[in-house]
């Protein structure tokens, strides 16, 4: 019925039945989260998105925006039905101006394509979240995605200068644009960043690019345990050396995911990956200093220079999550972030949660940003382990808040962390947060139940 109505408003070829399985789940499917929809639409233009939202808003039908479906928070999963608006056909680069370091890309352009096109113009789109061939720039903006190089270059929001979006009750708005400065209004552009589909459907974004570095050379150190590894990370940060990334992988992660690492890994060692980039001379200087800093107490160092080896290293890093996932079939994992001076504590205590719950645990993440992907493995065939794993998130979130951190450094709140957001924000900030939602979406139809509580 809803699909039939929508077929009268946008081309029928762009409306799929609600049971189109591909559009009903994201990376949380392993946690049992799968939705059901009344229809799935694949608009080919921003005007079609506006027509769909206008009809849904009038009829009281929820709208669930969907990018590449790589989210870890069930943000794109239609848990309470409604219309999934999948942006994959809005995939044009509307403009690319290398001399001005900028691009306007429609929401459905994949992250990898944004990066590829920028590179072909001698530029770089700095954010590099791990699932870049599937995730879309609209999804990256909606989650404010990060990645290893966020340490030097910042997360997606740092590179967004404007947003075009369909807002309630079905109108297209543009905030910001191809501008480097704009302080005229409240920062409406930033409100769409990390909004997780709850304030509007992003249809296009203006991106600031940066010249691609001439050279980018990783430097890897292996250390005897969490303490030594974190001391090296603190040395790196404290030195002010402008490395592009500081990643960590603990000994257990290396044991689970080490296959394919482009050099021999000392058994049980804690791994720190950093990268020197810039002009050839700058990168050479930073690389030498990074080798010296990590080398102070590293068990082993690895500093590949051949492009094939460097590509293999980052390809390996991108695949770590999937290799760990494959170990037992079941995993519980979150993306808390803590202040930089609490990283060692954050890692040690998150591993202790595993010991307490009787689950094998490992931890890796973006150390330079204090962002921990601590992960707990279990077999889905073991109901007792499954029951224990349900306690993981609770324990990790209270750890994050106790250390002065956040319940999400990357993946967002989605459907899975809403209760905890209120706890992180406290009553007054929660009230302001909910008031923003109400101002944008008075009927609570834009991705309802995700991210924020609607004021009662
Ligand atoms: C292997 C792997 C590695 C990953 N590595 C990283 C990483 O390094 N850093 C990181 O931050 N994340 C990472 N992620 C998580 C995920 O890729 C990011 O959150 C990504 O930004 C989600 O983009 P998406 O297009 O897949 O969005 P989806 O999963 O489709 O949606 C995510 C949220 O954004 C909303 N949304 C999507 N598109 C729009 C739109 N056009 N308008 C309004 N709202 C929209 C959805 O409603 C939902 O709430 C990883 C995921 C995987 C599977």
JSON list of C-alpha atoms and ligand atoms in Angstrom, two decimals, residues 25-27 63-77 85-87 90 106-109 111 128-132 134-148 155-156 164-165 192 195-204 247 317-322 325 335 366 371 373 409-412 414-415 447 450-451, ligand 1:
[
{"chain": "A", "resi": 25, "resn": "UNK", "atom": "CA", "xyz": [20.13, -4.67, 8.36]},
{"chain": "A", "resi": 26, "resn": "UNK", "atom": "CA", "xyz": [23.61, -3.27, 8.91]},
{"chain": "A", "resi": 27, "resn": "UNK", "atom": "CA", "xyz": [26.73, -4.51, 10.72]},
{"chain": "A", "resi": 63, "resn": "UNK", "atom": "CA", "xyz": [11.71, 7.68, 7.24]},
{"chain": "A", "resi": 64, "resn": "UNK", "atom": "CA", "xyz": [14.96, 5.78, 7.73]},
{"chain": "A", "resi": 65, "resn": "UNK", "atom": "CA", "xyz": [17.90, 7.17, 5.72]},
{"chain": "A", "resi": 66, "resn": "UNK", "atom": "CA", "xyz": [20.41, 4.57, 4.57]},
{"chain": "A", "resi": 67, "resn": "UNK", "atom": "CA", "xyz": [23.92, 4.88, 3.17]},
{"chain": "A", "resi": 68, "resn": "UNK", "atom": "CA", "xyz": [26.14, 1.86, 2.63]},
{"chain": "A", "resi": 69, "resn": "UNK", "atom": "CA", "xyz": [24.74, -0.05, 5.61]},
{"chain": "A", "resi": 70, "resn": "UNK", "atom": "CA", "xyz": [28.20, -0.43, 7.21]},
{"chain": "A", "resi": 71, "resn": "UNK", "atom": "CA", "xyz": [27.14, 1.17, 10.48]},
{"chain": "A", "resi": 72, "resn": "UNK", "atom": "CA", "xyz": [27.76, -0.53, 13.82]},
{"chain": "A", "resi": 73, "resn": "UNK", "atom": "CA", "xyz": [24.87, 1.10, 15.71]},
{"chain": "A", "resi": 74, "resn": "UNK", "atom": "CA", "xyz": [21.77, -0.04, 13.76]},
{"chain": "A", "resi": 75, "resn": "UNK", "atom": "CA", "xyz": [21.19, 3.58, 12.73]},
{"chain": "A", "resi": 76, "resn": "UNK", "atom": "CA", "xyz": [20.08, 2.57, 9.24]},
{"chain": "A", "resi": 77, "resn": "UNK", "atom": "CA", "xyz": [17.98, -0.39, 10.40]},
{"chain": "A", "resi": 85, "resn": "UNK", "atom": "CA", "xyz": [15.45, 5.97, 1.86]},
{"chain": "A", "resi": 86, "resn": "UNK", "atom": "CA", "xyz": [18.61, 4.44, 0.37]},
{"chain": "A", "resi": 87, "resn": "UNK", "atom": "CA", "xyz": [20.88, 7.04, -1.22]},
{"chain": "A", "resi": 90, "resn": "UNK", "atom": "CA", "xyz": [22.37, 9.78, -5.69]},
{"chain": "A", "resi": 106, "resn": "UNK", "atom": "CA", "xyz": [25.98, 13.61, -3.64]},
{"chain": "A", "resi": 107, "resn": "UNK", "atom": "CA", "xyz": [25.26, 11.59, -0.53]},
{"chain": "A", "resi": 108, "resn": "UNK", "atom": "CA", "xyz": [25.50, 8.20, -2.26]},
{"chain": "A", "resi": 109, "resn": "UNK", "atom": "CA", "xyz": [29.05, 8.56, -3.61]},
{"chain": "A", "resi": 111, "resn": "UNK", "atom": "CA", "xyz": [33.94, 7.11, 0.45]},
{"chain": "A", "resi": 128, "resn": "UNK", "atom": "CA", "xyz": [39.63, 7.09, 5.87]},
{"chain": "A", "resi": 129, "resn": "UNK", "atom": "CA", "xyz": [37.05, 4.92, 7.63]},
{"chain": "A", "resi": 130, "resn": "UNK", "atom": "CA", "xyz": [37.67, 1.21, 7.18]},
{"chain": "A", "resi": 131, "resn": "UNK", "atom": "CA", "xyz": [34.72, 0.13, 5.00]},
{"chain": "A", "resi": 132, "resn": "UNK", "atom": "CA", "xyz": [35.33, 2.81, 2.36]},
{"chain": "A", "resi": 134, "resn": "UNK", "atom": "CA", "xyz": [30.80, 0.31, 0.81]},
{"chain": "A", "resi": 135, "resn": "UNK", "atom": "CA", "xyz": [30.22, 3.33, 3.04]},
{"chain": "A", "resi": 136, "resn": "UNK", "atom": "CA", "xyz": [28.88, 6.51, 1.46]},
{"chain": "A", "resi": 137, "resn": "UNK", "atom": "CA", "xyz": [29.88, 10.10, 2.02]},
{"chain": "A", "resi": 138, "resn": "UNK", "atom": "CA", "xyz": [26.34, 10.87, 3.28]},
{"chain": "A", "resi": 139, "resn": "UNK", "atom": "CA", "xyz": [26.69, 8.07, 5.85]},
{"chain": "A", "resi": 140, "resn": "UNK", "atom": "CA", "xyz": [30.16, 9.32, 6.80]},
{"chain": "A", "resi": 141, "resn": "UNK", "atom": "CA", "xyz": [28.79, 12.81, 7.44]},
{"chain": "A", "resi": 142, "resn": "UNK", "atom": "CA", "xyz": [25.75, 11.42, 9.28]},
{"chain": "A", "resi": 143, "resn": "UNK", "atom": "CA", "xyz": [28.06, 9.46, 11.61]},
{"chain": "A", "resi": 144, "resn": "UNK", "atom": "CA", "xyz": [31.02, 11.88, 11.55]},
{"chain": "A", "resi": 145, "resn": "UNK", "atom": "CA", "xyz": [33.22, 8.94, 10.65]},
{"chain": "A", "resi": 146, "resn": "UNK", "atom": "CA", "xyz": [36.87, 8.81, 11.58]},
{"chain": "A", "resi": 147, "resn": "UNK", "atom": "CA", "xyz": [39.66, 6.41, 10.75]},
{"chain": "A", "resi": 148, "resn": "UNK", "atom": "CA", "xyz": [43.39, 5.99, 11.37]},
{"chain": "A", "resi": 155, "resn": "UNK", "atom": "CA", "xyz": [37.23, 13.34, 11.45]},
{"chain": "A", "resi": 156, "resn": "UNK", "atom": "CA", "xyz": [34.78, 13.81, 8.57]},
{"chain": "A", "resi": 164, "resn": "UNK", "atom": "CA", "xyz": [22.16, 19.94, 1.25]},
{"chain": "A", "resi": 165, "resn": "UNK", "atom": "CA", "xyz": [19.42, 17.99, 3.00]},
{"chain": "A", "resi": 192, "resn": "UNK", "atom": "CA", "xyz": [23.89, 17.60, 10.33]},
{"chain": "A", "resi": 195, "resn": "UNK", "atom": "CA", "xyz": [22.99, 13.57, 13.16]},
{"chain": "A", "resi": 196, "resn": "UNK", "atom": "CA", "xyz": [22.52, 9.88, 12.20]},
{"chain": "A", "resi": 197, "resn": "UNK", "atom": "CA", "xyz": [19.53, 10.55, 9.97]},
{"chain": "A", "resi": 198, "resn": "UNK", "atom": "CA", "xyz": [17.48, 12.07, 12.78]},
{"chain": "A", "resi": 199, "resn": "UNK", "atom": "CA", "xyz": [17.40, 15.68, 11.54]},
{"chain": "A", "resi": 200, "resn": "UNK", "atom": "CA", "xyz": [17.04, 15.23, 7.78]},
{"chain": "A", "resi": 201, "resn": "UNK", "atom": "CA", "xyz": [18.12, 13.21, 4.77]},
{"chain": "A", "resi": 202, "resn": "UNK", "atom": "CA", "xyz": [21.47, 14.48, 3.51]},
{"chain": "A", "resi": 203, "resn": "UNK", "atom": "CA", "xyz": [21.44, 14.63, -0.29]},
{"chain": "A", "resi": 204, "resn": "UNK", "atom": "CA", "xyz": [24.75, 16.34, -1.06]},
{"chain": "A", "resi": 247, "resn": "UNK", "atom": "CA", "xyz": [47.10, 3.01, 15.85]},
{"chain": "A", "resi": 317, "resn": "UNK", "atom": "CA", "xyz": [44.84, -2.92, 9.06]},
{"chain": "A", "resi": 318, "resn": "UNK", "atom": "CA", "xyz": [41.50, -2.37, 7.25]},
{"chain": "A", "resi": 319, "resn": "UNK", "atom": "CA", "xyz": [40.75, -6.11, 7.56]},
{"chain": "A", "resi": 320, "resn": "UNK", "atom": "CA", "xyz": [41.52, -6.47, 11.29]},
{"chain": "A", "resi": 321, "resn": "UNK", "atom": "CA", "xyz": [37.89, -6.14, 12.45]},
{"chain": "A", "resi": 322, "resn": "UNK", "atom": "CA", "xyz": [36.67, -8.76, 10.00]},
{"chain": "A", "resi": 325, "resn": "UNK", "atom": "CA", "xyz": [34.97, -11.27, 13.87]},
{"chain": "A", "resi": 335, "resn": "UNK", "atom": "CA", "xyz": [33.93, 2.19, 20.20]},
{"chain": "A", "resi": 366, "resn": "UNK", "atom": "CA", "xyz": [42.97, 4.69, 17.09]},
{"chain": "A", "resi": 371, "resn": "UNK", "atom": "CA", "xyz": [39.44, 5.55, 20.59]},
{"chain": "A", "resi": 373, "resn": "UNK", "atom": "CA", "xyz": [37.68, -0.97, 19.83]},
{"chain": "A", "resi": 409, "resn": "UNK", "atom": "CA", "xyz": [34.17, 7.88, 19.34]},
{"chain": "A", "resi": 410, "resn": "UNK", "atom": "CA", "xyz": [33.13, 6.68, 15.89]},
{"chain": "A", "resi": 411, "resn": "UNK", "atom": "CA", "xyz": [30.06, 4.57, 15.30]},
{"chain": "A", "resi": 412, "resn": "UNK", "atom": "CA", "xyz": [27.40, 6.80, 16.79]},
{"chain": "A", "resi": 414, "resn": "UNK", "atom": "CA", "xyz": [21.97, 4.59, 16.60]},
{"chain": "A", "resi": 415, "resn": "UNK", "atom": "CA", "xyz": [19.42, 2.31, 18.20]},
{"chain": "A", "resi": 447, "resn": "UNK", "atom": "CA", "xyz": [14.75, 7.90, 12.03]},
{"chain": "A", "resi": 450, "resn": "UNK", "atom": "CA", "xyz": [17.70, 6.50, 17.03]},
{"chain": "A", "resi": 451, "resn": "UNK", "atom": "CA", "xyz": [20.33, 8.63, 18.74]},
{"chain": "B", "resi": 1, "resn": "LIG", "atom": "C1", "xyz": [34.99, -3.14, 8.30]},
{"chain": "B", "resi": 1, "resn": "LIG", "atom": "C2", "xyz": [34.48, -1.84, 8.87]},
{"chain": "B", "resi": 1, "resn": "LIG", "atom": "C3", "xyz": [35.38, -0.87, 9.26]},
{"chain": "B", "resi": 1, "resn": "LIG", "atom": "C4", "xyz": [34.92, 0.35, 9.75]},
{"chain": "B", "resi": 1, "resn": "LIG", "atom": "N1", "xyz": [35.84, 1.30, 10.10]},
{"chain": "B", "resi": 1, "resn": "LIG", "atom": "C5", "xyz": [35.41, 2.49, 10.56]},
{"chain": "B", "resi": 1, "resn": "LIG", "atom": "C6", "xyz": [36.35, 3.51, 10.91]},
{"chain": "B", "resi": 1, "resn": "LIG", "atom": "O1", "xyz": [37.56, 3.33, 10.77]},
{"chain": "B", "resi": 1, "resn": "LIG", "atom": "N2", "xyz": [35.85, 4.68, 11.38]},
{"chain": "B", "resi": 1, "resn": "LIG", "atom": "C7", "xyz": [34.51, 4.90, 11.53]},
{"chain": "B", "resi": 1, "resn": "LIG", "atom": "O2", "xyz": [34.12, 6.01, 11.95]},
{"chain": "B", "resi": 1, "resn": "LIG", "atom": "N3", "xyz": [33.61, 3.95, 11.21]},
{"chain": "B", "resi": 1, "resn": "LIG", "atom": "C8", "xyz": [34.02, 2.77, 10.73]},
{"chain": "B", "resi": 1, "resn": "LIG", "atom": "N4", "xyz": [33.10, 1.81, 10.40]},
{"chain": "B", "resi": 1, "resn": "LIG", "atom": "C9", "xyz": [31.66, 2.08, 10.59]},
{"chain": "B", "resi": 1, "resn": "LIG", "atom": "C10", "xyz": [30.94, 2.65, 9.35]},
{"chain": "B", "resi": 1, "resn": "LIG", "atom": "O3", "xyz": [31.63, 2.31, 8.16]},
{"chain": "B", "resi": 1, "resn": "LIG", "atom": "C11", "xyz": [30.80, 4.18, 9.44]},
{"chain": "B", "resi": 1, "resn": "LIG", "atom": "O4", "xyz": [29.96, 4.49, 10.54]},
{"chain": "B", "resi": 1, "resn": "LIG", "atom": "C12", "xyz": [30.25, 4.81, 8.18]},
{"chain": "B", "resi": 1, "resn": "LIG", "atom": "O5", "xyz": [30.38, 6.22, 8.25]},
{"chain": "B", "resi": 1, "resn": "LIG", "atom": "C13", "xyz": [28.77, 4.46, 7.90]},
{"chain": "B", "resi": 1, "resn": "LIG", "atom": "O6", "xyz": [28.46, 4.89, 6.58]},
{"chain": "B", "resi": 1, "resn": "LIG", "atom": "P1", "xyz": [27.31, 4.17, 5.75]},
{"chain": "B", "resi": 1, "resn": "LIG", "atom": "O7", "xyz": [27.20, 4.90, 4.45]},
{"chain": "B", "resi": 1, "resn": "LIG", "atom": "O8", "xyz": [27.55, 2.72, 5.67]},
{"chain": "B", "resi": 1, "resn": "LIG", "atom": "O9", "xyz": [26.05, 4.50, 6.66]},
{"chain": "B", "resi": 1, "resn": "LIG", "atom": "P2", "xyz": [24.87, 3.55, 7.17]},
{"chain": "B", "resi": 1, "resn": "LIG", "atom": "O10", "xyz": [25.40, 2.42, 7.97]},
{"chain": "B", "resi": 1, "resn": "LIG", "atom": "O11", "xyz": [23.98, 3.23, 6.04]},
{"chain": "B", "resi": 1, "resn": "LIG", "atom": "O12", "xyz": [24.11, 4.57, 8.14]},
{"chain": "B", "resi": 1, "resn": "LIG", "atom": "C14", "xyz": [24.73, 5.04, 9.31]},
{"chain": "B", "resi": 1, "resn": "LIG", "atom": "C15", "xyz": [23.86, 6.15, 9.93]},
{"chain": "B", "resi": 1, "resn": "LIG", "atom": "O13", "xyz": [23.85, 7.29, 9.06]},
{"chain": "B", "resi": 1, "resn": "LIG", "atom": "C16", "xyz": [22.52, 7.59, 8.63]},
{"chain": "B", "resi": 1, "resn": "LIG", "atom": "N5", "xyz": [22.64, 8.00, 7.22]},
{"chain": "B", "resi": 1, "resn": "LIG", "atom": "C17", "xyz": [23.26, 7.33, 6.22]},
{"chain": "B", "resi": 1, "resn": "LIG", "atom": "N6", "xyz": [23.19, 8.04, 5.08]},
{"chain": "B", "resi": 1, "resn": "LIG", "atom": "C18", "xyz": [22.50, 9.19, 5.37]},
{"chain": "B", "resi": 1, "resn": "LIG", "atom": "C19", "xyz": [22.08, 10.32, 4.61]},
{"chain": "B", "resi": 1, "resn": "LIG", "atom": "N7", "xyz": [22.38, 10.45, 3.33]},
{"chain": "B", "resi": 1, "resn": "LIG", "atom": "N8", "xyz": [21.38, 11.29, 5.26]},
{"chain": "B", "resi": 1, "resn": "LIG", "atom": "C20", "xyz": [21.08, 11.19, 6.58]},
{"chain": "B", "resi": 1, "resn": "LIG", "atom": "N9", "xyz": [21.46, 10.13, 7.34]},
{"chain": "B", "resi": 1, "resn": "LIG", "atom": "C21", "xyz": [22.15, 9.15, 6.74]},
{"chain": "B", "resi": 1, "resn": "LIG", "atom": "C22", "xyz": [21.71, 6.33, 8.85]},
{"chain": "B", "resi": 1, "resn": "LIG", "atom": "O14", "xyz": [20.34, 6.64, 9.08]},
{"chain": "B", "resi": 1, "resn": "LIG", "atom": "C23", "xyz": [22.40, 5.76, 10.07]},
{"chain": "B", "resi": 1, "resn": "LIG", "atom": "O15", "xyz": [21.89, 6.38, 11.23]},
{"chain": "B", "resi": 1, "resn": "LIG", "atom": "C24", "xyz": [33.53, 0.59, 9.89]},
{"chain": "B", "resi": 1, "resn": "LIG", "atom": "C25", "xyz": [32.62, -0.39, 9.49]},
{"chain": "B", "resi": 1, "resn": "LIG", "atom": "C26", "xyz": [33.08, -1.60, 8.99]},
{"chain": "B", "resi": 1, "resn": "LIG", "atom": "C27", "xyz": [32.08, -2.63, 8.56]}
]
